[in-house]
Amino acid sequence: TLPNPKKLFDLRKDYAQDRTFAMAGMEDKGLLFIGSVPEYGKLGGVLAEYDIDTGALKVYNNIVSNQSIVSLACRGNEVFGGTSVWGGLGQKPTEKEAKFFVWDAVKRQKTFETVPVGGMIAITSLILSRLSKNISTSPAGFHPFFLWQRPLGS
């Protein structure tokens, strides 16, 4: 029998990542996406893609330069992500604003990136709307709430 829990991979040892902050799955494709914060003194989290059926791990660096990936949501072939300007402990941020991005899981590339609300330093949660193709977020505390709607026909 397999041990439970079973260690699948190590983002710290192999990719200098300290904390996994976000996870979202594409159940129909058997994929799990993980967003992370780097280790002490570093900037730049990774987006990791784990194939549950094969055990294959793909790790993508610099999805959003010098930012940690702290929130994720999936729909269809897309992964929606929110970032934080903060990296590992002991490292000052170099970026001023958190970003929202869209990752194409088939093409394995970022297809969209924006600063949804000026001055926001972290996008800590993403919510998929049942209505249309909307994504919204309400970061921790008293930060702004934003709604992103994909243009018609895209």
XYZ file of N, CA and C in Angstrom:
462
model
N 0.834 -1.191 0.000
C 0.000 0.000 0.000
C 0.877 1.254 0.000
N 0.333 2.325 -0.536
C 1.039 3.599 -0.576
C 0.928 4.311 0.765
N 1.982 5.020 1.148
C 1.883 5.796 2.388
C 0.857 6.918 2.229
N 0.228 7.263 3.326
C -0.756 8.328 3.307
C -0.500 9.247 4.492
N -0.101 10.484 4.300
C 0.039 11.148 2.999
C 1.312 10.736 2.274
N 1.309 10.947 0.969
C 2.438 10.588 0.118
C 3.083 11.867 -0.409
N 4.397 11.978 -0.292
C 5.113 13.139 -0.820
C 5.144 13.047 -2.343
N 4.702 14.123 -3.002
C 4.634 14.139 -4.455
C 5.820 14.840 -5.097
N 6.253 15.946 -4.516
C 7.375 16.718 -5.045
C 7.814 17.710 -3.982
N 8.936 18.394 -4.244
C 9.487 19.325 -3.276
C 9.848 20.635 -3.972
N 8.984 21.629 -3.862
C 9.251 22.919 -4.490
C 10.344 23.694 -3.762
N 10.540 23.411 -2.492
C 11.581 24.115 -1.732
C 12.967 23.658 -2.183
N 13.199 22.387 -2.138
C 14.524 21.845 -2.452
C 14.900 22.074 -3.915
N 13.968 21.839 -4.815
C 14.286 21.865 -6.239
C 14.065 23.217 -6.925
N 13.236 24.096 -6.313
C 12.881 25.348 -6.994
C 12.970 26.586 -6.101
N 13.565 26.468 -4.914
C 13.767 27.589 -3.988
C 12.463 28.285 -3.610
N 11.398 27.496 -3.440
C 10.106 28.039 -3.033
C 9.834 27.637 -1.589
N 9.386 28.593 -0.798
C 9.199 28.374 0.629
C 7.781 27.928 0.994
N 6.781 28.554 0.374
C 5.400 28.265 0.761
C 4.501 28.145 -0.454
N 3.695 27.110 -0.472
C 2.627 27.037 -1.465
C 1.463 27.816 -0.884
N 0.979 28.769 -1.657
C -0.061 29.659 -1.168
C -1.407 29.388 -1.821
N -1.396 28.902 -3.034
C -2.643 28.738 -3.776
C -2.643 27.413 -4.518
N -3.811 26.806 -4.606
C -3.982 25.595 -5.403
C -5.343 25.646 -6.082
N -5.375 25.163 -7.322
C -6.632 25.056 -8.061
C -6.499 23.892 -9.025
N -7.580 23.154 -9.205
C -7.537 21.969 -10.045
C -8.392 22.046 -11.278
N -7.952 21.332 -12.299
C -8.740 21.072 -13.496
C -9.074 19.586 -13.444
N -10.160 19.279 -12.791
C -10.520 17.889 -12.514
C -10.649 17.067 -13.796
N -11.252 17.636 -14.836
C -11.457 16.887 -16.079
C -10.144 16.568 -16.795
N -9.087 17.326 -16.508
C -7.789 17.090 -17.125
C -6.806 16.413 -16.175
N -7.199 16.234 -14.923
C -6.322 15.613 -13.941
C -5.123 16.467 -13.586
N -5.296 17.807 -13.617
C -4.188 18.720 -13.349
C -4.434 19.521 -12.079
N -3.369 19.729 -11.328
C -3.388 20.570 -10.146
C -2.377 21.681 -10.365
N -2.792 22.933 -10.170
C -1.905 24.083 -10.310
C -1.614 24.646 -8.928
N -0.360 25.016 -8.717
C 0.096 25.493 -7.414
C 0.826 26.814 -7.612
N 0.490 27.799 -6.792
C 1.191 29.078 -6.778
C 1.995 29.173 -5.499
N 3.167 29.833 -5.554
C 4.050 29.815 -4.394
C 4.713 31.154 -4.111
N 5.337 31.193 -2.920
C 6.152 32.306 -2.446
C 7.577 31.757 -2.305
N 8.588 32.499 -2.767
C 9.957 31.979 -2.719
C 10.546 31.951 -1.310
N 11.710 31.334 -1.207
C 12.387 31.218 0.086
C 13.007 32.550 0.510
N 13.564 32.539 1.693
C 14.154 33.713 2.322
C 15.095 34.464 1.374
N 14.895 35.782 1.294
C 15.787 36.634 0.524
C 15.591 36.613 -0.978
N 14.533 35.968 -1.468
C 14.319 35.865 -2.912
C 12.975 36.467 -3.308
N 12.867 36.843 -4.568
C 11.618 37.310 -5.160
C 11.210 36.339 -6.255
N 9.932 36.241 -6.515
C 9.450 35.452 -7.638
C 8.961 34.065 -7.286
N 7.649 33.933 -7.182
C 7.047 32.625 -6.977
C 6.920 31.888 -8.295
N 6.558 30.630 -8.226
C 6.383 29.825 -9.440
C 4.920 29.416 -9.588
N 4.578 29.045 -10.811
C 3.326 28.361 -11.090
C 3.724 26.932 -11.429
N 3.288 25.988 -10.611
C 3.610 24.580 -10.848
C 2.359 23.863 -11.351
N 2.561 22.922 -12.249
C 1.477 22.114 -12.808
C 1.796 20.646 -12.522
N 0.926 20.007 -11.762
C 1.122 18.602 -11.405
C 0.053 17.758 -12.088
N 0.497 16.745 -12.840
C -0.417 15.818 -13.503
C -0.689 14.660 -12.548
N -1.897 14.579 -12.068
C -2.271 13.590 -11.056
C -2.151 12.166 -11.593
N -2.440 11.978 -12.872
C -2.410 10.629 -13.443
C -0.991 10.115 -13.697
N -0.099 10.990 -14.175
C 1.246 10.538 -14.533
C 2.303 10.861 -13.479
N 1.976 11.802 -12.595
C 2.953 12.230 -11.599
C 3.955 13.250 -12.133
N 3.751 13.710 -13.362
C 4.669 14.682 -13.966
C 4.472 16.065 -13.348
N 5.570 16.750 -13.117
C 5.552 18.101 -12.572
C 6.238 19.038 -13.560
N 5.540 20.129 -13.906
C 6.129 21.185 -14.720
C 6.111 22.448 -13.870
N 7.214 23.176 -13.868
C 7.322 24.385 -13.054
C 7.669 25.555 -13.962
N 6.870 26.627 -13.842
C 7.044 27.814 -14.671
C 7.469 28.977 -13.787
N 8.625 29.552 -14.118
C 9.171 30.695 -13.385
C 8.790 31.989 -14.080
N 8.831 33.068 -13.325
C 8.634 34.413 -13.869
C 7.341 34.591 -14.641
N 6.273 33.984 -14.171
C 4.968 34.221 -14.786
C 4.637 35.702 -14.637
N 4.849 36.221 -13.447
C 4.773 37.664 -13.185
C 6.081 38.023 -12.471
N 6.881 38.810 -13.111
C 8.223 39.105 -12.641
C 8.260 39.634 -11.207
N 9.108 39.006 -10.390
C 9.375 39.421 -9.006
C 8.157 39.396 -8.087
N 7.132 38.633 -8.439
C 5.941 38.553 -7.596
C 5.621 37.101 -7.255
N 5.011 36.947 -6.089
C 4.567 35.627 -5.640
C 3.155 35.376 -6.163
N 2.835 34.109 -6.412
C 1.481 33.741 -6.864
C 0.718 33.242 -5.650
N -0.301 34.024 -5.238
C -0.975 33.746 -3.972
C -2.454 33.407 -4.101
N -3.008 33.449 -5.313
C -4.394 33.004 -5.504
C -4.541 32.435 -6.908
N -5.350 31.383 -7.026
C -5.582 30.718 -8.304
C -7.028 30.261 -8.412
N -7.516 30.203 -9.641
C -8.822 29.620 -9.949
C -8.724 29.079 -11.376
N -9.474 28.038 -11.685
C -9.434 27.430 -13.018
C -10.825 27.354 -13.618
N -10.873 27.520 -14.932
C -12.097 27.289 -15.698
C -11.689 26.933 -17.118
N -12.272 25.867 -17.648
C -11.916 25.448 -19.004
C -10.439 25.128 -19.086
N -9.753 25.743 -20.038
C -8.311 25.543 -20.208
C -7.486 26.675 -19.609
N -8.118 27.502 -18.770
C -7.414 28.670 -18.253
C -7.231 28.621 -16.743
N -6.084 29.152 -16.332
C -5.787 29.328 -14.914
C -5.733 30.834 -14.689
N -6.489 31.314 -13.713
C -6.512 32.728 -13.364
C -5.698 32.889 -12.090
N -4.827 33.885 -12.063
C -3.953 34.042 -10.913
C -3.889 35.460 -10.389
N -3.663 35.555 -9.084
C -3.440 36.825 -8.422
C -2.098 36.780 -7.723
N -1.415 37.914 -7.657
C -0.067 37.950 -7.108
C 0.043 38.847 -5.883
N 1.202 38.764 -5.269
C 1.597 39.646 -4.179
C 2.962 40.221 -4.530
N 3.191 41.481 -4.172
C 4.491 42.090 -4.439
C 5.568 41.516 -3.532
N 5.159 40.895 -2.435
C 6.109 40.357 -1.457
C 6.675 39.025 -1.908
N 7.916 38.796 -1.560
C 8.583 37.529 -1.829
C 8.931 36.861 -0.522
N 10.101 36.230 -0.494
C 10.553 35.573 0.718
C 10.877 36.580 1.812
N 10.864 36.115 3.046
C 11.190 36.979 4.173
C 12.574 37.589 3.981
N 12.746 38.793 4.455
C 14.037 39.447 4.368
C 14.313 40.122 3.033
N 13.388 40.043 2.096
C 13.580 40.647 0.775
C 12.531 41.729 0.554
N 12.962 42.927 0.248
C 12.035 44.025 -0.025
C 11.471 43.878 -1.431
N 10.185 44.185 -1.598
C 9.594 44.112 -2.937
C 10.234 45.122 -3.888
N 10.302 44.752 -5.155
C 10.769 45.672 -6.185
C 9.603 46.199 -7.020
N 8.476 45.528 -6.929
C 7.282 45.940 -7.672
C 6.340 46.681 -6.735
N 5.512 47.552 -7.286
C 4.636 48.398 -6.472
C 3.196 47.890 -6.379
N 2.760 47.095 -7.369
C 1.353 46.711 -7.413
C 1.180 45.238 -7.785
N 0.185 44.618 -7.164
C -0.153 43.226 -7.467
C -0.802 43.146 -8.845
N -0.697 41.953 -9.444
C -1.237 41.768 -10.787
C -2.190 40.574 -10.840
N -3.069 40.646 -11.818
C -3.992 39.568 -12.160
C -3.531 39.039 -13.510
N -3.486 37.701 -13.665
C -3.033 37.141 -14.939
C -3.893 35.950 -15.340
N -3.806 35.611 -16.626
C -4.481 34.432 -17.177
C -3.412 33.570 -17.837
N -3.430 32.274 -17.509
C -2.491 31.290 -18.037
C -3.263 30.285 -18.884
N -2.820 30.054 -20.105
C -3.424 29.049 -20.979
C -2.753 27.706 -20.672
N -3.517 26.772 -20.133
C -2.960 25.493 -19.702
C -2.643 24.564 -20.873
N -3.189 24.818 -22.045
C -2.882 24.008 -23.219
C -1.610 24.523 -23.889
N -1.561 25.837 -24.118
C -0.384 26.441 -24.758
C 0.764 26.639 -23.768
N 0.432 26.546 -22.483
C 1.407 26.736 -21.402
C 2.109 28.090 -21.526
N 1.262 29.116 -21.587
C 1.794 30.475 -21.648
C 0.798 31.467 -21.064
N 1.330 32.585 -20.593
C 0.486 33.653 -20.066
C -0.143 34.379 -21.241
N -1.454 34.602 -21.164
C -2.162 35.256 -22.261
C -2.670 36.642 -21.887
N -2.607 36.977 -20.591
C -3.130 38.276 -20.158
C -2.514 38.625 -18.818
N -2.249 39.925 -18.624
C -1.754 40.414 -17.340
C -2.185 41.868 -17.176
N -2.625 42.234 -15.966
C -3.026 43.614 -15.715
C -2.884 43.942 -14.232
N -2.830 45.227 -13.938
C -2.951 45.725 -12.570
C -4.420 46.115 -12.431
N -5.227 45.315 -11.743
C -6.665 45.583 -11.708
C -7.046 46.802 -10.868
N -6.304 47.044 -9.790
C -6.584 48.177 -8.912
C -5.240 48.784 -8.508
N -5.012 50.023 -8.877
C -3.763 50.687 -8.550
C -3.524 50.738 -7.046
N -2.294 50.482 -6.652
C -1.918 50.549 -5.247
C -2.161 49.286 -4.441
N -2.856 48.295 -5.002
C -3.108 47.041 -4.288
C -1.820 46.220 -4.280
N -1.403 45.728 -3.105
C -0.146 44.987 -3.022
C -0.327 43.470 -3.038
N -1.567 42.992 -2.932
C -1.818 41.539 -2.994
C -3.245 41.276 -3.451
N -3.395 40.247 -4.262
C -4.708 39.748 -4.676
C -4.806 38.358 -4.074
N -5.458 38.269 -2.933
C -5.387 37.056 -2.128
C -6.510 36.059 -2.364
N -7.517 36.423 -3.154
C -8.556 35.446 -3.468
C -9.181 35.771 -4.810
N -9.585 34.724 -5.505
C -10.263 34.858 -6.789
C -11.529 34.023 -6.739
N -12.588 34.542 -7.302
C -13.875 33.856 -7.305
C -14.385 33.805 -8.738
N -14.751 32.628 -9.210
C -15.344 32.491 -10.536
C -16.840 32.681 -10.419
N -17.388 33.515 -11.290
C -18.824 33.749 -11.285
C -19.517 32.687 -12.123
N -20.702 32.320 -11.719
C -21.511 31.402 -12.524
C -22.105 32.136 -13.723
N -22.108 33.451 -13.658
C -22.660 34.269 -14.728
C -21.567 34.652 -15.708
N -21.692 34.240 -16.934
C -20.760 34.647 -17.977
C -19.347 34.198 -17.657
N -18.365 35.029 -17.985
C -16.957 34.699 -17.778
C -16.330 35.737 -16.860
N -16.863 35.897 -15.670
C -16.389 36.920 -14.751
C -15.465 36.341 -13.695
N -14.487 37.128 -13.320
C -13.582 36.808 -12.225
C -13.620 37.993 -11.277
N -13.733 37.720 -10.001
C -13.694 38.824 -9.049
C -12.801 38.455 -7.887
N -12.381 39.473 -7.172
C -11.501 39.249 -6.040
C -11.824 40.212 -4.925
N -11.633 39.743 -3.749
C -11.746 40.598 -2.578
C -10.591 40.253 -1.666
N -9.481 40.988 -1.795
C -8.316 40.693 -0.965
C -8.606 40.847 0.517
N -7.711 40.328 1.325
C -7.876 40.388 2.773
C -7.991 41.823 3.256
N -8.696 42.017 4.333
C -8.822 43.336 4.936
C -9.773 44.228 4.176
N -9.434 45.489 4.092
C -10.319 46.478 3.502
C -9.885 46.904 2.112
N -9.208 46.029 1.418
C -8.752 46.345 0.076
C -9.926 46.377 -0.889
N -9.729 46.974 -2.063
C -10.816 47.076 -3.044
C -11.247 45.721 -3.592
N -12.409 45.725 -4.135
C -12.993 44.570 -4.812
C -13.011 44.914 -6.291
N -12.640 43.971 -7.160
C -12.734 44.267 -8.587
C -13.423 43.132 -9.309
N -13.982 43.464 -10.459
C -14.654 42.492 -11.317
C -14.012 42.593 -12.689
N -13.544 41.465 -13.205
C -12.954 41.411 -14.535
C -13.874 40.603 -15.413
N -14.290 41.177 -16.523
C -15.151 40.475 -17.474
C -14.453 40.378 -18.807
N -14.351 39.160 -19.297
C -13.712 38.938 -20.596
C -14.586 39.592 -21.669
N -13.954 40.291 -22.626
C -14.716 40.881 -23.726
C -15.512 39.822 -24.476
N -16.670 40.203 -24.973
C -17.513 39.277 -25.735
C -16.746 38.725 -26.935
N -16.922 37.456 -27.203
C -16.270 36.817 -28.337
C -14.871 36.302 -28.066
N -14.386 36.439 -26.821
C -13.037 35.939 -26.546
C -13.078 34.795 -25.570
